[in-house]
Short mmCIF file of C-alpha atoms in Angstrom, two decimals:
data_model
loop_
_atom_site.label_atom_id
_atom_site.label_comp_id
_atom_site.label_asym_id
_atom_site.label_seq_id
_atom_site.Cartn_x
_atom_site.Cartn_y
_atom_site.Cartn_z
CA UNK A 1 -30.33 38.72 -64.39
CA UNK A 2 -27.07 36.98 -64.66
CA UNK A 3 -27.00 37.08 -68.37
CA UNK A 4 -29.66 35.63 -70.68
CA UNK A 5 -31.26 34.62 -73.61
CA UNK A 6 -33.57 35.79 -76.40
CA UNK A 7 -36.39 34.37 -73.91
CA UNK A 8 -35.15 36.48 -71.37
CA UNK A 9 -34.06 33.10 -69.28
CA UNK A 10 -30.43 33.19 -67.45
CA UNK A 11 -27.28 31.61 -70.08
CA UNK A 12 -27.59 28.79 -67.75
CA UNK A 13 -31.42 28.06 -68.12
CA UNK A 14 -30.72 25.08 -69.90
CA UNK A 15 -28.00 23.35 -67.48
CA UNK A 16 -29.85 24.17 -64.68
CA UNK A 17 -33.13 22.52 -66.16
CA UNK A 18 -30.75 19.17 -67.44
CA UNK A 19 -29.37 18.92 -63.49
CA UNK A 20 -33.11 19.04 -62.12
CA UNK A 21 -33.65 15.85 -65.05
CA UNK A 22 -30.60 14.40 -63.81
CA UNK A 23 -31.35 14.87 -60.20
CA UNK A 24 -34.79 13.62 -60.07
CA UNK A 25 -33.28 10.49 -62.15
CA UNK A 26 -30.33 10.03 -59.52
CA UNK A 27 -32.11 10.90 -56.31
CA UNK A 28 -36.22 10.74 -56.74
CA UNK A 29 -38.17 13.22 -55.81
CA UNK A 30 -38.70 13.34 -51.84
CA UNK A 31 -34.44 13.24 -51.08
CA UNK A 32 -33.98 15.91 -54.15
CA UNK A 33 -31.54 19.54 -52.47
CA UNK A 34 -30.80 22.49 -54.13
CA UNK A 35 -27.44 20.70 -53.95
CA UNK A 36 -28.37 17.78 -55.42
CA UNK A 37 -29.47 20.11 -58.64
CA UNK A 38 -26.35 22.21 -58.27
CA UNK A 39 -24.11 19.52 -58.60
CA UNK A 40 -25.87 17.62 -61.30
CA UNK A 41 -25.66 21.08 -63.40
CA UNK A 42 -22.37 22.36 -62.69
CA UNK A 43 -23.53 25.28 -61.23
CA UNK A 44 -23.26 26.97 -57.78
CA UNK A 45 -25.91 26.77 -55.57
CA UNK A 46 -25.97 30.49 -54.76
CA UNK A 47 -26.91 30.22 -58.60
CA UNK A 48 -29.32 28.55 -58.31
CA UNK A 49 -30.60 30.63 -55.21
CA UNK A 50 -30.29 33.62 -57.34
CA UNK A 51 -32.82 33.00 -59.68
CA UNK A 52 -35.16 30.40 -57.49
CA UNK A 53 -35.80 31.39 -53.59
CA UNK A 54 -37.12 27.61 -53.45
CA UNK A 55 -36.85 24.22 -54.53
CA UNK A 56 -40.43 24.21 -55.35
CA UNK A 57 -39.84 27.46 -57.58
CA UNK A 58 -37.26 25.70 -59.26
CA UNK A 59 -39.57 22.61 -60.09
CA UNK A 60 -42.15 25.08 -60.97
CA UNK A 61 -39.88 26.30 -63.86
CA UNK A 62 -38.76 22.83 -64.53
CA UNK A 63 -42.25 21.51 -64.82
CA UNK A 64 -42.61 24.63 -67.64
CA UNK A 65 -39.69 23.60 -69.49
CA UNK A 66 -40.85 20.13 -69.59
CA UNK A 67 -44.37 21.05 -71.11
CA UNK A 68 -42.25 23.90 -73.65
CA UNK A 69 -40.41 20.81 -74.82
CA UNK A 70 -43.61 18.69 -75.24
CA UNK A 71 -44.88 21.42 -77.43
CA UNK A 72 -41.52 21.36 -79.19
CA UNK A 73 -41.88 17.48 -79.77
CA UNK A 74 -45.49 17.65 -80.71
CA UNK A 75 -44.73 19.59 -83.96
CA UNK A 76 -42.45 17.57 -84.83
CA UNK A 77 -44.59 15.11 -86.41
CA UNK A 78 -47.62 16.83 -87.21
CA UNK A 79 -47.84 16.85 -90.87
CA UNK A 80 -48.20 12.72 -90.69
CA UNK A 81 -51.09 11.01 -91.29
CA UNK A 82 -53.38 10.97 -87.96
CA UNK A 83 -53.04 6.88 -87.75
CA UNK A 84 -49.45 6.99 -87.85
CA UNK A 85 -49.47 9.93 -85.80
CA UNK A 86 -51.38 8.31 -83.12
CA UNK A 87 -49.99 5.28 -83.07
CA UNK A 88 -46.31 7.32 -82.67
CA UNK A 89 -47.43 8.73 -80.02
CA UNK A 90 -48.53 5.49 -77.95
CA UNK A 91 -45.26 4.29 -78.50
CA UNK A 92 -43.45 7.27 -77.48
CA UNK A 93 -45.18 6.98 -74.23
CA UNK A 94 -45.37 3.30 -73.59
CA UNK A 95 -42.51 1.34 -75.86
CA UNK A 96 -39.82 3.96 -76.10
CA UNK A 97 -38.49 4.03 -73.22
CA UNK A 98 -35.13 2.67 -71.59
CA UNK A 99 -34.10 2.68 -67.64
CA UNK A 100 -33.57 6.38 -67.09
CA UNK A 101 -36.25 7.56 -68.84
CA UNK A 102 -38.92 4.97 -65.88
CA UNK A 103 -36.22 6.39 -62.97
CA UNK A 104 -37.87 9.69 -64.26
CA UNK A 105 -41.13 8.68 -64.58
CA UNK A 106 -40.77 7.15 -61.06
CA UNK A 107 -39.66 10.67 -59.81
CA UNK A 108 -42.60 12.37 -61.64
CA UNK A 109 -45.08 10.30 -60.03
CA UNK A 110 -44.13 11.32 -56.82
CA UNK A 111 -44.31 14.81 -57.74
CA UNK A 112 -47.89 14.57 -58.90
CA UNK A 113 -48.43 12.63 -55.44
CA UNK A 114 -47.90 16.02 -54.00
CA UNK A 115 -49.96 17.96 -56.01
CA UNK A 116 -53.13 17.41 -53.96
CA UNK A 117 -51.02 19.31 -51.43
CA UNK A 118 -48.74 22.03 -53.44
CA UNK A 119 -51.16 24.31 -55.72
CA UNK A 120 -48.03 25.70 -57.86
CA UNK A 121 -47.73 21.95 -58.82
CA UNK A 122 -50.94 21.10 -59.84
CA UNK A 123 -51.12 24.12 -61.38
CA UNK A 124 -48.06 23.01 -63.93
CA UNK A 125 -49.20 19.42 -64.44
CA UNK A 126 -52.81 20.18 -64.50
CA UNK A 127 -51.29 22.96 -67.87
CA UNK A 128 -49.62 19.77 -69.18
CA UNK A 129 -52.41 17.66 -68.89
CA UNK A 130 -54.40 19.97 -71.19
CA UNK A 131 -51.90 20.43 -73.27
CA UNK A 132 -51.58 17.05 -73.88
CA UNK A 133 -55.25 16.64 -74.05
CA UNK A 134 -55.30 19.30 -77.12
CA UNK A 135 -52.38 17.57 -78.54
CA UNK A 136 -53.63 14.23 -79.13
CA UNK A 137 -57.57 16.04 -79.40
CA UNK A 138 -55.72 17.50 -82.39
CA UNK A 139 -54.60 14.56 -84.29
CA UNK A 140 -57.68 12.75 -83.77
CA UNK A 141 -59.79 15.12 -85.03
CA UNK A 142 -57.19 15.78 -87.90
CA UNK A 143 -57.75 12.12 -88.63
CA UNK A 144 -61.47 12.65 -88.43
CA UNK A 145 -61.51 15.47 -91.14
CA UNK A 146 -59.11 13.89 -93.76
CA UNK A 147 -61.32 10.68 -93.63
CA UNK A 148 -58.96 8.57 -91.79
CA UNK A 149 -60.77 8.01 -88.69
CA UNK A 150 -64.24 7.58 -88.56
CA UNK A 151 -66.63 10.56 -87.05
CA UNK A 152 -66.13 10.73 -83.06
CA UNK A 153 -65.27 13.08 -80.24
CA UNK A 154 -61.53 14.11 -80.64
CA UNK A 155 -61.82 14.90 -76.79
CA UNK A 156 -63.40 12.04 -75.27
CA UNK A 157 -60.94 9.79 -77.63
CA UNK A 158 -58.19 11.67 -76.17
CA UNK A 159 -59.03 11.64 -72.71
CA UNK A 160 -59.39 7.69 -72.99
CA UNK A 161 -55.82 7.46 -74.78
CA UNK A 162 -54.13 9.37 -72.25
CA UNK A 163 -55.59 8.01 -69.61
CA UNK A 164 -54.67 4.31 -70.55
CA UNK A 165 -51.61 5.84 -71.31
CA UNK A 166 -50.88 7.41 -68.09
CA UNK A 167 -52.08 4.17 -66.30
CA UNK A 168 -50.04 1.85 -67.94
CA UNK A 169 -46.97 3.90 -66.71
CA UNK A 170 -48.01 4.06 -63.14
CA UNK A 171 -48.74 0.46 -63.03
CA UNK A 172 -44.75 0.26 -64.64
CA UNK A 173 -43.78 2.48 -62.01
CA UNK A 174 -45.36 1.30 -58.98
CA UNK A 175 -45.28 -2.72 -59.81
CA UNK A 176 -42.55 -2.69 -62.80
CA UNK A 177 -44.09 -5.00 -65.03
CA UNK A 178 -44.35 -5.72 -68.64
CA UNK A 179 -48.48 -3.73 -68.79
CA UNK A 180 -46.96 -0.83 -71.03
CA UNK A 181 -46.04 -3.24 -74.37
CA UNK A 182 -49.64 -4.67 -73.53
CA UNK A 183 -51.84 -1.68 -73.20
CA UNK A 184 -49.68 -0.62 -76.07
CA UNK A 185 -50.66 -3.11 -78.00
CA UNK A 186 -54.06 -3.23 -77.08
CA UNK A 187 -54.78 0.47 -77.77
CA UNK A 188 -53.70 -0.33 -81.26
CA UNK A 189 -56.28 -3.25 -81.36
CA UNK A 190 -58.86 -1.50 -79.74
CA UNK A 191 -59.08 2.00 -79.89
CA UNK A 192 -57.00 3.06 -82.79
CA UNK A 193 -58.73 -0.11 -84.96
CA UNK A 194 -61.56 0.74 -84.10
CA UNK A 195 -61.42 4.37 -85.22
CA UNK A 196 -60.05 3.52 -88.84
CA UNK A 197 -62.25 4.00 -91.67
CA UNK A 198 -58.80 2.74 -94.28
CA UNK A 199 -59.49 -1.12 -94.43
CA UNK A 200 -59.48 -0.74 -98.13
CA UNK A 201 -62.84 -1.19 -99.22
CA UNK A 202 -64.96 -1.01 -95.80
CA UNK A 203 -67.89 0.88 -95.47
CA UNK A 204 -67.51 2.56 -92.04
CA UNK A 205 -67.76 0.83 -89.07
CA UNK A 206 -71.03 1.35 -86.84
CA UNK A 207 -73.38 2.85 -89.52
CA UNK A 208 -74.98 -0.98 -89.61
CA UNK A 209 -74.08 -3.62 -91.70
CA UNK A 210 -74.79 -3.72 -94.91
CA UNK A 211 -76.94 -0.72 -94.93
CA UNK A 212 -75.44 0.48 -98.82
CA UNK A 213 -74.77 -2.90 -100.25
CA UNK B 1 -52.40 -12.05 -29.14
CA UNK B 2 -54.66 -9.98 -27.74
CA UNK B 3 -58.32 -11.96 -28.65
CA UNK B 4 -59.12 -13.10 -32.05
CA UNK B 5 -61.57 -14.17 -34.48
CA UNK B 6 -61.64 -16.84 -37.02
CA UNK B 7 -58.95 -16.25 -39.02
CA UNK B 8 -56.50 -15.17 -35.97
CA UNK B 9 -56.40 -12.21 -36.69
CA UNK B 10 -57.21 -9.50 -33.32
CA UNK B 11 -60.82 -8.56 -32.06
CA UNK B 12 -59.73 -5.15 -32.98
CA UNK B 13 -58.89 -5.99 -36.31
CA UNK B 14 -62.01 -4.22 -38.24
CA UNK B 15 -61.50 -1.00 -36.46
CA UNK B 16 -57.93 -0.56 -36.95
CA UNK B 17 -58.33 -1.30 -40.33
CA UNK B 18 -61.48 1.42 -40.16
CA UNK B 19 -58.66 3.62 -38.30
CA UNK B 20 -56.10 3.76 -40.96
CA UNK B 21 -58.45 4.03 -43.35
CA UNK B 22 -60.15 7.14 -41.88
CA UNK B 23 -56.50 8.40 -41.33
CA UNK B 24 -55.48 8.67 -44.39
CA UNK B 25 -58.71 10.24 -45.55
CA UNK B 26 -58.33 13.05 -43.05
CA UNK B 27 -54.41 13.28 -42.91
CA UNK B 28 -53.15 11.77 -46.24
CA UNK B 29 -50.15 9.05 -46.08
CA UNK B 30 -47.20 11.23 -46.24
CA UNK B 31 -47.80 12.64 -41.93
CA UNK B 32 -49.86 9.92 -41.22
CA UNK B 33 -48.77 8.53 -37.63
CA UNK B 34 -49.41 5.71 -35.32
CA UNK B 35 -50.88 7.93 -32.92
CA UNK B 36 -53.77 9.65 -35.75
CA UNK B 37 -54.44 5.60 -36.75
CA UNK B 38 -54.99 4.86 -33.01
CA UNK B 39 -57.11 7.91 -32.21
CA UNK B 40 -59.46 7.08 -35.38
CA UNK B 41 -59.50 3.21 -34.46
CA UNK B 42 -60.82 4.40 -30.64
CA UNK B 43 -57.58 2.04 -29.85
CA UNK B 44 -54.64 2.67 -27.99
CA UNK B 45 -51.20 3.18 -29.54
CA UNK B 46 -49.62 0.70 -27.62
CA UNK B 47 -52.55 -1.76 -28.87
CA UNK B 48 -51.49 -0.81 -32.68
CA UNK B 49 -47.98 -1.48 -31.49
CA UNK B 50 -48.46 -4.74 -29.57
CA UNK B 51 -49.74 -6.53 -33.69
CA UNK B 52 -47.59 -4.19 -36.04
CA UNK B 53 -43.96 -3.20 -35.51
CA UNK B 54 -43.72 -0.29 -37.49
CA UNK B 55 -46.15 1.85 -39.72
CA UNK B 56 -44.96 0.04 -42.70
CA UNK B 57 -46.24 -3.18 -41.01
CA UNK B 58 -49.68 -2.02 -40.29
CA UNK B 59 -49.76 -0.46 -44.02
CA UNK B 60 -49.36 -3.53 -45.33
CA UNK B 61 -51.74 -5.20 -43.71
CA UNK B 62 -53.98 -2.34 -44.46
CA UNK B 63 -53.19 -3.29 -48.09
CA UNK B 64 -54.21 -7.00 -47.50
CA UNK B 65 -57.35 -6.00 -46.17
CA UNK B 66 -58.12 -4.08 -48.89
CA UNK B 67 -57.31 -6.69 -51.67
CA UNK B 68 -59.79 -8.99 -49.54
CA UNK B 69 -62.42 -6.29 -49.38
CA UNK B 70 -62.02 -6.61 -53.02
CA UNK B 71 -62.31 -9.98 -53.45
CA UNK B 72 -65.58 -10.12 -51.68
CA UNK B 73 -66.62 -7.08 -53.39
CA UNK B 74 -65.76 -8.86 -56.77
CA UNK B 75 -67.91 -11.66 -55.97
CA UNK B 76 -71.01 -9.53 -55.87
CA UNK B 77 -71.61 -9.83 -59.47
CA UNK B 78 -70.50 -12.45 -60.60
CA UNK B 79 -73.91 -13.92 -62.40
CA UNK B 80 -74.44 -11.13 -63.89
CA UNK B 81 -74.38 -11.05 -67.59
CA UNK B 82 -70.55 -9.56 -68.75
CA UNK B 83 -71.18 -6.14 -70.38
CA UNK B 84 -73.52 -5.35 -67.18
CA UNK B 85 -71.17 -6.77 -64.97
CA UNK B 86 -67.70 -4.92 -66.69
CA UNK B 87 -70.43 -1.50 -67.02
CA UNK B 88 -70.46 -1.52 -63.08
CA UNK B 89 -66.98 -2.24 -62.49
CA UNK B 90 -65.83 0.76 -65.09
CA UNK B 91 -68.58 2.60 -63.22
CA UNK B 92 -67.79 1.59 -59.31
CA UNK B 93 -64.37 3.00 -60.26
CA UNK B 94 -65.07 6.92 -62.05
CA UNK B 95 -68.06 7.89 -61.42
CA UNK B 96 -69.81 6.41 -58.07
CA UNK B 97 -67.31 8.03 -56.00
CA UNK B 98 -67.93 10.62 -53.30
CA UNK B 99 -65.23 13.13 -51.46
CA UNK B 100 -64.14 10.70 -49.20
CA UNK B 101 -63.29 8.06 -52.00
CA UNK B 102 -61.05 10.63 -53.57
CA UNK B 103 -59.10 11.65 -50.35
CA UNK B 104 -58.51 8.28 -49.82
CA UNK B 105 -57.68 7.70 -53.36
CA UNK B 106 -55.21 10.96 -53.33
CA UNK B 107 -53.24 9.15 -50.06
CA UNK B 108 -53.29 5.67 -51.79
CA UNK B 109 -51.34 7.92 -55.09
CA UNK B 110 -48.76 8.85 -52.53
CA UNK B 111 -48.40 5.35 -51.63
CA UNK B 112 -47.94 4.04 -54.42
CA UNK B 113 -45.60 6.71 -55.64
CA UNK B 114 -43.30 5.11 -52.53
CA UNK B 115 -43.71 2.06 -53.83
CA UNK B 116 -40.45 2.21 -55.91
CA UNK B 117 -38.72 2.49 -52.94
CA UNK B 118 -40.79 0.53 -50.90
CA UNK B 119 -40.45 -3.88 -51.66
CA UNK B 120 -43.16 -4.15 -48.99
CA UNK B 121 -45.52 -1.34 -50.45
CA UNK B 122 -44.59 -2.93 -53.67
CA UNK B 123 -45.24 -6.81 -53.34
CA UNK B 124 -48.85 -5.57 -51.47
CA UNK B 125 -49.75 -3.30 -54.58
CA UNK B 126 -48.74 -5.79 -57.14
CA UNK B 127 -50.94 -8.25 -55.53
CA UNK B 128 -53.43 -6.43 -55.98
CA UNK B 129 -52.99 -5.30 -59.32
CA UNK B 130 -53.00 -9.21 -59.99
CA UNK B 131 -56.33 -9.48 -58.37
CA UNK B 132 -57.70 -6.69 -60.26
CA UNK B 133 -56.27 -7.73 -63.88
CA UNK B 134 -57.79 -11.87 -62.98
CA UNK B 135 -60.85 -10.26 -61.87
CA UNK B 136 -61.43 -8.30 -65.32
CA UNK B 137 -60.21 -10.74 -67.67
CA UNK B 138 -62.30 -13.37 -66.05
CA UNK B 139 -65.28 -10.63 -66.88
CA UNK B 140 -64.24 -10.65 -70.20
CA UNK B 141 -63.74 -14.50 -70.68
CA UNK B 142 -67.41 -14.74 -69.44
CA UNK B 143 -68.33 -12.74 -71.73
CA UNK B 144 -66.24 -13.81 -74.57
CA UNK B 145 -67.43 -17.96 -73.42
CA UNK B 146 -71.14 -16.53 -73.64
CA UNK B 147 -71.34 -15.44 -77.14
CA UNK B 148 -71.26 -11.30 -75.40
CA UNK B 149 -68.38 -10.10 -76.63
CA UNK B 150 -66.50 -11.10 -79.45
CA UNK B 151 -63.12 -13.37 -78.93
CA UNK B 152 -60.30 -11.09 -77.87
CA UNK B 153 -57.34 -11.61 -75.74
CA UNK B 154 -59.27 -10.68 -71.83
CA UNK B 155 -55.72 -9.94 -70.30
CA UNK B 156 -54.93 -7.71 -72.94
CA UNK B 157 -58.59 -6.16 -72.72
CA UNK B 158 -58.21 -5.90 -68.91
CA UNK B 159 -55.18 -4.27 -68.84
CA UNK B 160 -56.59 -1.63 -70.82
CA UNK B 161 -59.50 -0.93 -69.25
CA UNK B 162 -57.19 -1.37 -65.76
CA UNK B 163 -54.87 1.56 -67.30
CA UNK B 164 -57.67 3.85 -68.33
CA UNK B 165 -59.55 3.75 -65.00
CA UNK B 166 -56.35 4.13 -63.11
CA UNK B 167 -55.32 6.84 -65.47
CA UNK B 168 -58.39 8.49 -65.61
CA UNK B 169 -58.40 8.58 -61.30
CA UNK B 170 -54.63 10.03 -60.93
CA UNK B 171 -56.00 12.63 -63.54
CA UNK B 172 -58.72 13.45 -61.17
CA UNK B 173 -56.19 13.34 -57.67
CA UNK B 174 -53.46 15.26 -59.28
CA UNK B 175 -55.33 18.08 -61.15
CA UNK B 176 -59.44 17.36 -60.08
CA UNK B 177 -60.97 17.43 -63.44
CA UNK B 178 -63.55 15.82 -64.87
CA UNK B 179 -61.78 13.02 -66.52
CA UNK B 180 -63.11 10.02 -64.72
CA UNK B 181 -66.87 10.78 -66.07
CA UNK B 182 -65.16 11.16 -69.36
CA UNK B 183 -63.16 8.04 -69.70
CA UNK B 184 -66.14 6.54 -68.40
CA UNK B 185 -67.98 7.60 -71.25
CA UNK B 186 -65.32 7.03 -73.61
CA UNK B 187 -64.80 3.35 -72.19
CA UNK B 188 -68.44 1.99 -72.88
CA UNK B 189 -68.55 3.79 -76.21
CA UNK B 190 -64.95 3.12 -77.52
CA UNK B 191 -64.15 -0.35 -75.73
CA UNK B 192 -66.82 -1.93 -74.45
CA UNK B 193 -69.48 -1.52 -77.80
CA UNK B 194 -66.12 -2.68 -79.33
CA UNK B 195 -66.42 -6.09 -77.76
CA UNK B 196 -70.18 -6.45 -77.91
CA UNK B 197 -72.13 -8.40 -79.82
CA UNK B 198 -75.47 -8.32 -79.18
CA UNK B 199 -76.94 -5.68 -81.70
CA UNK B 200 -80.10 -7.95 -82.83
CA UNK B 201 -78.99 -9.43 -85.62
CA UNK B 202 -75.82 -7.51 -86.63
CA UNK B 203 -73.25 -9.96 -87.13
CA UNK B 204 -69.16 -9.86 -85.02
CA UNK B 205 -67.65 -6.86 -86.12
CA UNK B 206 -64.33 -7.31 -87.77
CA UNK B 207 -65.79 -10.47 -89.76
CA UNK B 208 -65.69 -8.20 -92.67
CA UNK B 209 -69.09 -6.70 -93.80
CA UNK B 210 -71.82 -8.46 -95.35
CA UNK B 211 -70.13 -11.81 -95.61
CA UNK B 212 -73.48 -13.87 -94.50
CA UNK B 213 -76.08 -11.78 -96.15
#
């Protein structure tokens, strides 16, 4: 290997990685070379060659380092309370994001187009999925322990956050229009509301009205 | 042109528009030809060539038919009562799907993922998502006018449920899980009980506990 890390990865794992970013932003997916990458990380591509025989290899590494930073992020706000956590989160995804960060998404989606077609892809996204899922199955049933969220399936709650989350990006991706701020906001209204046990003074929702009055 | 019926458009009309359909099923969208349409249409290629320029032309008129498929579709239910009528939409979309509804959903993902790139693909797919978001807030503003749900805001509630089934069916093209029977789930128990008001006699959520007892 042509030098490396304490992770065993070449010096230049993490310029090569940033040029694949930049790449995908500048060119999309489908028009994306080896040179492309090359150039966007200051590299040569006989580099690049070096350590990946094929584009795909190299996006297969790519997709790893963009889950290994996910995991990175996640911890980053774990010791917050699960509402605040949550609600983070939604707006990491949906609100937080300015024009490079959709050219991305934009490239990404046409990536998971092709995973029906390219098992090393689905392979990666379908790891990310379930690492998401876990992640945000975590701090819902955090939120359910410490009494902040009332008594439901971490999992199912999950899958129904990330899919509206998910959605509302392809819909800004495909159409471009404004339905990220709104499912945003409606996933506060709706499903995050409607988990919270803190309105101060509320019995829990859904065990009947009245029932201990 | 070459015959037509009512609405101009050619005799052939319903089988081309069977042809692409069953071509993209069987070949996805990304080496989907003229020739593969015309062979599943039982046309000729010079027939497919004589209405629609290129492939993007036929496409798009593929997309047309398919928001007016919809519309009919949509009118099905219409007087039915709004949580039954939102249950089956939710439902028509995760979970009563068969094989051939996910191949063609997995060729529609890679056309939409063009869509960035594509102003035709783009206009035809916002369109629909137009239809799709009137359509489910007009289920919801039934329901709201009836005294079935509580009073939200139905666009915001449609796009919401629109982001979690489209979410929840990329999940299921890009890595084939079982997400679409749980966000199915997850919808009726998390959004749609949310809106609901017809526990016998439990009063609106969210107007505070026990004020009227």
């Amino acid at each position: 290997m042509n030098g490396g890390d304490d992770d065993g990865k070449p010096e230049a794992h993490g310029a090569v990685m940033d040029g694949v970013y930049d790449a995908l932003v500048a060119d999309g997916f489908a028009d994306l070379t080896m040179q492309d990458i090359a150039d966007e990380a200051g590299v040569s591509k006989s580099l690049l060659h070096y350590h990946y025989d094929t584009k795909q290899d190299l996006l297969v590494a790519f997709l790893d380092h963009l889950i290994e930073r996910g995991k990175a992020r996640a911890a980053e706000h774990e010791d917050e309370p699960a509402p605040e956590h949550l609600r983070k989160f939604v707006g990491g995804a949906l609100v937080d994001n300015d024009d490079e960060d959709w050219a991305f998404a934009t490239a990404l989606l046409e990536l998971q187009a092709q995973a029906p077609y390219d098992a090393a892809y689905r392979d990666q996204l379908a790891r990310n999925e379930a690492f998401m899922r876990d992640h945000v199955a975590d701090i819902v049933r955090d939120g359910v322990d410490a009494g902040e969220f009332r008594d439901v399936d971490p999992d199912a709650v999950a899958r129904l956050v990330l899919a509206a989350v998910d959605g509302a990006r392809v819909d800004r991706v495909v159409v471009d229009d404004d339905t990220p701020e709104v499912v945003h906001d409606a996933l506060l209204d709706h499903v995050l509301a409607d988990l919270e046990t803190d309105e101060p003074g509320a019995p829990e929702r859904r065990d009947g009205p009245g029932v201990e009055q």
